[in-house]
Amino acid sequence: MRGFLFAAAWLASTSALAAEPRDLCPDRPGLGTPACTVERGDAVLEIGLADWTRDDRPGVHSEQWLSGDALLRFGLNDTLEAQVGWTAYGRVRERDTLSGTTTRASRFGDVSLALRQNLRNPDGGGFSLALMPYVSLPSGRAPVGAEDWSAGLRLPISIELGAVSLGFTPQAEAAVDGDGDGRHLSYGSVAGLGFGVSDAVSGSFEVSLTRDRDPEGHVTEALAGLSFGWQRGEDAQWDAGVNAGLNDDSPDVQVYVGYARRFR
């Protein structure tokens, strides 16, 4: 009888541990992509509530506002998730600094589809690695949408080192040409350092380099980003971040805020 009771108690404790949910691991905020995946049957909705980007080039001053930049992630099994993304609204204003002419456009953005297959530690703990093929479908119009399809592959990597973590996201993409007709190679990587500010607040500092081989002109975009997430309970997080361009080929500054919610 004592052996039976011990076995029953052991099975109960094992079941309780198995039912322990993973820590919330949203894609937001930041420049990189995490290697963790959503648990089987769970869903995570992530929304960019407001996103403002300014870019000054010789003769042109442009600003872009995005709202409702949504990403829905769904766990298909313990290591595989599916993603659907869509930019609900974007507005672009460009001013020719020589003539003083201003143009404005309000558009829907494109739809993105992706799969993320984790290869090691799907909760993102320790050393975690994943493969993430993705495709963008031309549901929007320029200048917010690309007006043609693109596809690529990311290799998210994360390494926990005690109080801090390292993250890398190398990627390659068949990106849409600047004139909207055809595709070219774009490749690069993000490297980041994650750290805890308190039990509820986390932060990250990242650097991104992307080489874009557009036939209209090859450029290298370099960005540095600082972001913070405030987790309310186990299933919700508010975030904010800022990215700054490090060279003339990059947007000058981007500021954004967003929210992520897990449904179980």
CSV table of C-alpha atoms in Angstrom, one decimal:
chain,number,residue,atom,x,y,z
A,1,MET,CA,0.0,0.0,0.0
A,2,ARG,CA,2.8,2.4,0.9
A,3,GLY,CA,4.5,1.6,-2.5
A,4,PHE,CA,1.2,2.3,-4.3
A,5,LEU,CA,0.7,5.6,-2.5
A,6,PHE,CA,4.3,6.6,-3.3
A,7,ALA,CA,3.8,5.8,-6.9
A,8,ALA,CA,0.6,7.7,-7.1
A,9,ALA,CA,2.2,10.8,-5.4
A,10,TRP,CA,5.1,10.6,-7.8
A,11,LEU,CA,2.9,10.4,-10.9
A,12,ALA,CA,0.8,13.3,-9.6
A,13,SER,CA,3.9,15.5,-9.0
A,14,THR,CA,5.2,14.5,-12.5
A,15,SER,CA,2.0,15.5,-14.1
A,16,ALA,CA,1.9,18.8,-12.2
A,17,LEU,CA,5.5,19.6,-13.4
A,18,ALA,CA,4.6,18.6,-17.0
A,19,ALA,CA,1.6,21.0,-16.9
A,20,GLU,CA,3.8,23.9,-15.8
A,21,PRO,CA,3.6,26.4,-18.6
A,22,ARG,CA,6.7,27.8,-20.3
A,23,ASP,CA,7.7,31.4,-19.6
A,24,LEU,CA,6.1,33.8,-22.0
A,25,CYS,CA,8.6,34.3,-24.9
A,26,PRO,CA,7.2,36.9,-27.4
A,27,ASP,CA,8.9,38.0,-30.6
A,28,ARG,CA,8.5,41.6,-29.5
A,29,PRO,CA,10.3,43.8,-28.8
A,30,GLY,CA,13.7,44.2,-30.6
A,31,LEU,CA,15.4,43.7,-33.9
A,32,GLY,CA,16.1,39.9,-33.6
A,33,THR,CA,14.0,36.8,-33.5
A,34,PRO,CA,13.9,34.4,-30.5
A,35,ALA,CA,14.5,30.7,-30.9
A,36,CYS,CA,11.7,29.7,-28.5
A,37,THR,CA,8.3,28.3,-29.8
A,38,VAL,CA,4.7,28.5,-28.5
A,39,GLU,CA,3.5,25.4,-26.7
A,40,ARG,CA,1.1,23.0,-28.4
A,41,GLY,CA,-2.4,24.4,-28.5
A,42,ASP,CA,-1.4,27.9,-27.2
A,43,ALA,CA,-1.6,31.1,-29.1
A,44,VAL,CA,0.2,34.4,-28.7
A,45,LEU,CA,-1.1,37.6,-30.2
A,46,GLU,CA,1.5,40.4,-30.6
A,47,ILE,CA,0.5,43.9,-31.7
A,48,GLY,CA,2.5,47.0,-32.6
A,49,LEU,CA,0.3,49.7,-31.2
A,50,ALA,CA,2.3,52.6,-32.6
A,51,ASP,CA,5.5,52.8,-34.7
A,52,TRP,CA,7.2,56.0,-36.0
A,53,THR,CA,10.2,56.1,-38.3
A,54,ARG,CA,12.0,59.2,-39.6
A,55,ASP,CA,14.6,59.1,-42.4
A,56,ASP,CA,16.4,62.1,-43.9
A,57,ARG,CA,18.2,61.6,-47.2
A,58,PRO,CA,19.7,64.2,-49.4
A,59,GLY,CA,16.8,66.2,-50.8
A,60,VAL,CA,14.1,64.1,-49.1
A,61,HIS,CA,12.6,64.0,-45.6
A,62,SER,CA,10.3,61.1,-44.9
A,63,GLU,CA,8.2,59.8,-41.9
A,64,GLN,CA,6.3,56.6,-41.6
A,65,TRP,CA,3.6,55.7,-39.0
A,66,LEU,CA,2.4,52.1,-38.5
A,67,SER,CA,-0.5,50.9,-36.3
A,68,GLY,CA,-1.9,47.5,-35.8
A,69,ASP,CA,1.2,45.6,-36.9
A,70,ALA,CA,-0.1,42.2,-35.7
A,71,LEU,CA,1.5,38.8,-35.4
A,72,LEU,CA,-0.4,35.7,-34.4
A,73,ARG,CA,1.6,32.7,-33.3
A,74,PHE,CA,0.1,29.2,-32.7
A,75,GLY,CA,1.8,26.1,-31.3
A,76,LEU,CA,1.3,23.1,-33.6
A,77,ASN,CA,3.3,20.7,-31.4
A,78,ASP,CA,5.9,21.0,-28.7
A,79,THR,CA,8.6,22.3,-31.0
A,80,LEU,CA,6.8,23.8,-34.0
A,81,GLU,CA,4.7,27.0,-34.4
A,82,ALA,CA,2.9,28.7,-37.2
A,83,GLN,CA,2.8,32.5,-37.7
A,84,VAL,CA,0.5,34.9,-39.5
A,85,GLY,CA,1.4,38.6,-39.6
A,86,TRP,CA,-0.3,41.6,-41.1
A,87,THR,CA,0.2,45.4,-41.0
A,88,ALA,CA,-3.2,46.9,-40.6
A,89,TYR,CA,-2.4,50.5,-41.3
A,90,GLY,CA,0.5,52.5,-42.5
A,91,ARG,CA,1.0,56.2,-43.4
A,92,VAL,CA,4.0,57.7,-45.2
A,93,ARG,CA,4.8,61.4,-45.7
A,94,GLU,CA,7.6,62.5,-47.9
A,95,ARG,CA,8.8,66.1,-48.4
A,96,ASP,CA,11.1,67.2,-51.1
A,97,THR,CA,13.4,69.7,-49.3
A,98,LEU,CA,14.4,71.4,-52.5
A,99,SER,CA,10.9,72.1,-54.0
A,100,GLY,CA,8.9,72.0,-50.8
A,101,THR,CA,6.5,69.5,-52.3
A,102,THR,CA,4.9,67.0,-49.9
A,103,THR,CA,3.3,63.7,-50.7
A,104,ARG,CA,1.2,61.5,-48.4
A,105,ALA,CA,0.0,57.9,-48.7
A,106,SER,CA,-2.1,55.7,-46.4
A,107,ARG,CA,-2.0,52.0,-47.1
A,108,PHE,CA,-2.6,48.5,-45.8
A,109,GLY,CA,0.6,46.4,-45.4
A,110,ASP,CA,1.5,42.9,-46.6
A,111,VAL,CA,0.6,39.5,-45.0
A,112,SER,CA,3.5,37.3,-43.8
A,113,LEU,CA,3.4,33.6,-43.2
A,114,ALA,CA,6.1,31.6,-41.3
A,115,LEU,CA,6.9,28.4,-39.5
A,116,ARG,CA,9.4,28.1,-36.7
A,117,GLN,CA,10.9,24.7,-35.9
A,118,ASN,CA,12.9,24.6,-32.7
A,119,LEU,CA,15.8,22.2,-32.8
A,120,ARG,CA,16.9,22.5,-29.2
A,121,ASN,CA,15.2,23.8,-26.0
A,122,PRO,CA,11.9,25.1,-27.3
A,123,ASP,CA,11.4,27.1,-24.1
A,124,GLY,CA,14.4,29.2,-25.0
A,125,GLY,CA,16.5,28.0,-22.1
A,126,GLY,CA,20.2,27.2,-22.2
A,127,PHE,CA,21.4,26.9,-25.8
A,128,SER,CA,18.3,27.2,-28.1
A,129,LEU,CA,18.3,26.9,-31.9
A,130,ALA,CA,15.5,27.1,-34.5
A,131,LEU,CA,14.8,27.3,-38.2
A,132,MET,CA,12.3,29.8,-39.5
A,133,PRO,CA,11.3,29.9,-43.2
A,134,TYR,CA,8.9,32.7,-44.1
A,135,VAL,CA,7.1,34.3,-47.0
A,136,SER,CA,5.5,37.8,-47.5
A,137,LEU,CA,2.4,38.1,-49.7
A,138,PRO,CA,1.6,41.3,-51.5
A,139,SER,CA,-1.7,42.3,-49.9
A,140,GLY,CA,-0.7,45.9,-49.5
A,141,ARG,CA,0.4,48.7,-51.8
A,142,ALA,CA,3.5,50.8,-52.0
A,143,PRO,CA,5.0,52.6,-50.1
A,144,VAL,CA,3.8,50.5,-47.1
A,145,GLY,CA,3.6,47.2,-49.0
A,146,ALA,CA,6.2,45.7,-51.3
A,147,GLU,CA,3.7,44.9,-54.1
A,148,ASP,CA,5.3,41.5,-54.8
A,149,TRP,CA,6.1,38.3,-52.9
A,150,SER,CA,9.4,37.7,-51.0
A,151,ALA,CA,10.7,34.8,-49.0
A,152,GLY,CA,13.6,34.0,-46.7
A,153,LEU,CA,15.1,31.9,-44.0
A,154,ARG,CA,16.1,32.9,-40.4
A,155,LEU,CA,18.2,30.9,-38.0
A,156,PRO,CA,17.4,32.2,-34.5
A,157,ILE,CA,20.0,31.3,-31.8
A,158,SER,CA,19.9,32.2,-28.1
A,159,ILE,CA,22.4,31.4,-25.3
A,160,GLU,CA,21.6,31.9,-21.6
A,161,LEU,CA,24.6,33.0,-19.5
A,162,GLY,CA,23.3,33.4,-16.0
A,163,ALA,CA,21.9,36.9,-15.6
A,164,VAL,CA,22.3,37.8,-19.2
A,165,SER,CA,21.6,36.1,-22.6
A,166,LEU,CA,23.0,36.3,-26.1
A,167,GLY,CA,20.9,36.2,-29.2
A,168,PHE,CA,21.8,35.9,-32.9
A,169,THR,CA,19.5,35.9,-36.0
A,170,PRO,CA,21.3,35.3,-39.2
A,171,GLN,CA,19.0,35.4,-42.2
A,172,ALA,CA,18.9,35.4,-46.0
A,173,GLU,CA,16.0,36.7,-48.2
A,174,ALA,CA,14.8,36.9,-51.8
A,175,ALA,CA,13.7,40.5,-51.3
A,176,VAL,CA,11.6,42.6,-53.7
A,177,ASP,CA,13.4,45.0,-56.0
A,178,GLY,CA,13.0,48.7,-55.3
A,179,ASP,CA,10.9,49.1,-58.5
A,180,GLY,CA,8.5,46.3,-57.3
A,181,ASP,CA,9.4,44.0,-60.2
A,182,GLY,CA,11.6,41.0,-59.4
A,183,ARG,CA,13.8,39.9,-56.5
A,184,HIS,CA,17.3,40.1,-55.3
A,185,LEU,CA,19.5,38.8,-52.5
A,186,SER,CA,19.4,40.4,-49.1
A,187,TYR,CA,21.3,38.9,-46.1
A,188,GLY,CA,22.6,39.9,-42.7
A,189,SER,CA,22.3,39.2,-39.0
A,190,VAL,CA,21.2,40.6,-35.7
A,191,ALA,CA,23.3,40.2,-32.5
A,192,GLY,CA,21.9,41.1,-29.1
A,193,LEU,CA,22.5,41.1,-25.4
A,194,GLY,CA,19.5,40.5,-23.1
A,195,PHE,CA,19.4,41.5,-19.4
A,196,GLY,CA,17.0,41.6,-16.5
A,197,VAL,CA,16.1,45.0,-14.9
A,198,SER,CA,13.8,43.5,-12.3
A,199,ASP,CA,11.6,40.5,-11.8
A,200,ALA,CA,9.0,42.0,-14.2
A,201,VAL,CA,11.1,44.1,-16.6
A,202,SER,CA,13.6,42.9,-19.1
A,203,GLY,CA,15.8,44.7,-21.6
A,204,SER,CA,18.0,44.1,-24.6
A,205,PHE,CA,20.6,45.9,-26.7
A,206,GLU,CA,21.0,44.8,-30.3
A,207,VAL,CA,22.9,45.6,-33.4
A,208,SER,CA,21.7,44.7,-36.9
A,209,LEU,CA,23.7,44.6,-40.2
A,210,THR,CA,21.9,43.9,-43.5
A,211,ARG,CA,23.4,43.9,-47.0
A,212,ASP,CA,20.8,44.6,-49.7
A,213,ARG,CA,21.8,43.8,-53.3
A,214,ASP,CA,19.0,45.7,-55.0
A,215,PRO,CA,19.8,46.2,-58.7
A,216,GLU,CA,19.0,49.9,-58.3
A,217,GLY,CA,21.9,50.2,-55.8
A,218,HIS,CA,23.6,48.0,-53.2
A,219,VAL,CA,23.3,49.3,-49.6
A,220,THR,CA,24.3,48.1,-46.1
A,221,GLU,CA,21.8,49.0,-43.4
A,222,ALA,CA,23.2,49.3,-39.9
A,223,LEU,CA,21.0,49.7,-36.8
A,224,ALA,CA,21.4,49.8,-33.1
A,225,GLY,CA,18.4,49.1,-30.9
A,226,LEU,CA,17.5,49.4,-27.2
A,227,SER,CA,14.2,47.9,-26.0
A,228,PHE,CA,12.4,47.0,-22.7
A,229,GLY,CA,9.5,44.6,-21.9
A,230,TRP,CA,7.3,44.8,-18.8
A,231,GLN,CA,5.6,41.5,-18.1
A,232,ARG,CA,2.2,41.6,-16.2
A,233,GLY,CA,1.6,38.2,-14.8
A,234,GLU,CA,2.4,35.0,-16.8
A,235,ASP,CA,0.6,35.8,-20.1
A,236,ALA,CA,1.0,39.5,-21.0
A,237,GLN,CA,3.7,42.0,-21.8
A,238,TRP,CA,3.9,45.7,-22.7
A,239,ASP,CA,7.0,46.8,-24.6
A,240,ALA,CA,8.8,49.9,-25.9
A,241,GLY,CA,11.9,50.4,-27.9
A,242,VAL,CA,14.0,52.8,-30.0
A,243,ASN,CA,16.3,52.0,-33.0
A,244,ALA,CA,18.9,54.4,-34.4
A,245,GLY,CA,20.6,54.3,-37.8
A,246,LEU,CA,24.4,53.9,-37.8
A,247,ASN,CA,25.1,55.0,-41.4
A,248,ASP,CA,23.5,56.9,-44.2
A,249,ASP,CA,21.8,53.8,-45.7
A,250,SER,CA,19.7,53.4,-42.5
A,251,PRO,CA,16.6,55.1,-41.2
A,252,ASP,CA,17.6,57.8,-38.7
A,253,VAL,CA,15.4,56.8,-35.8
A,254,GLN,CA,12.5,54.5,-35.0
A,255,VAL,CA,10.3,54.6,-31.9
A,256,TYR,CA,7.7,52.0,-31.1
A,257,VAL,CA,5.4,50.5,-28.4
A,258,GLY,CA,3.5,47.3,-28.4
A,259,TYR,CA,1.7,44.5,-26.5
A,260,ALA,CA,1.8,40.7,-26.4
A,261,ARG,CA,-0.8,38.3,-24.9
A,262,ARG,CA,-0.8,34.5,-24.6
A,263,PHE,CA,-4.0,32.5,-24.7
A,264,ARG,CA,-4.0,29.0,-23.2
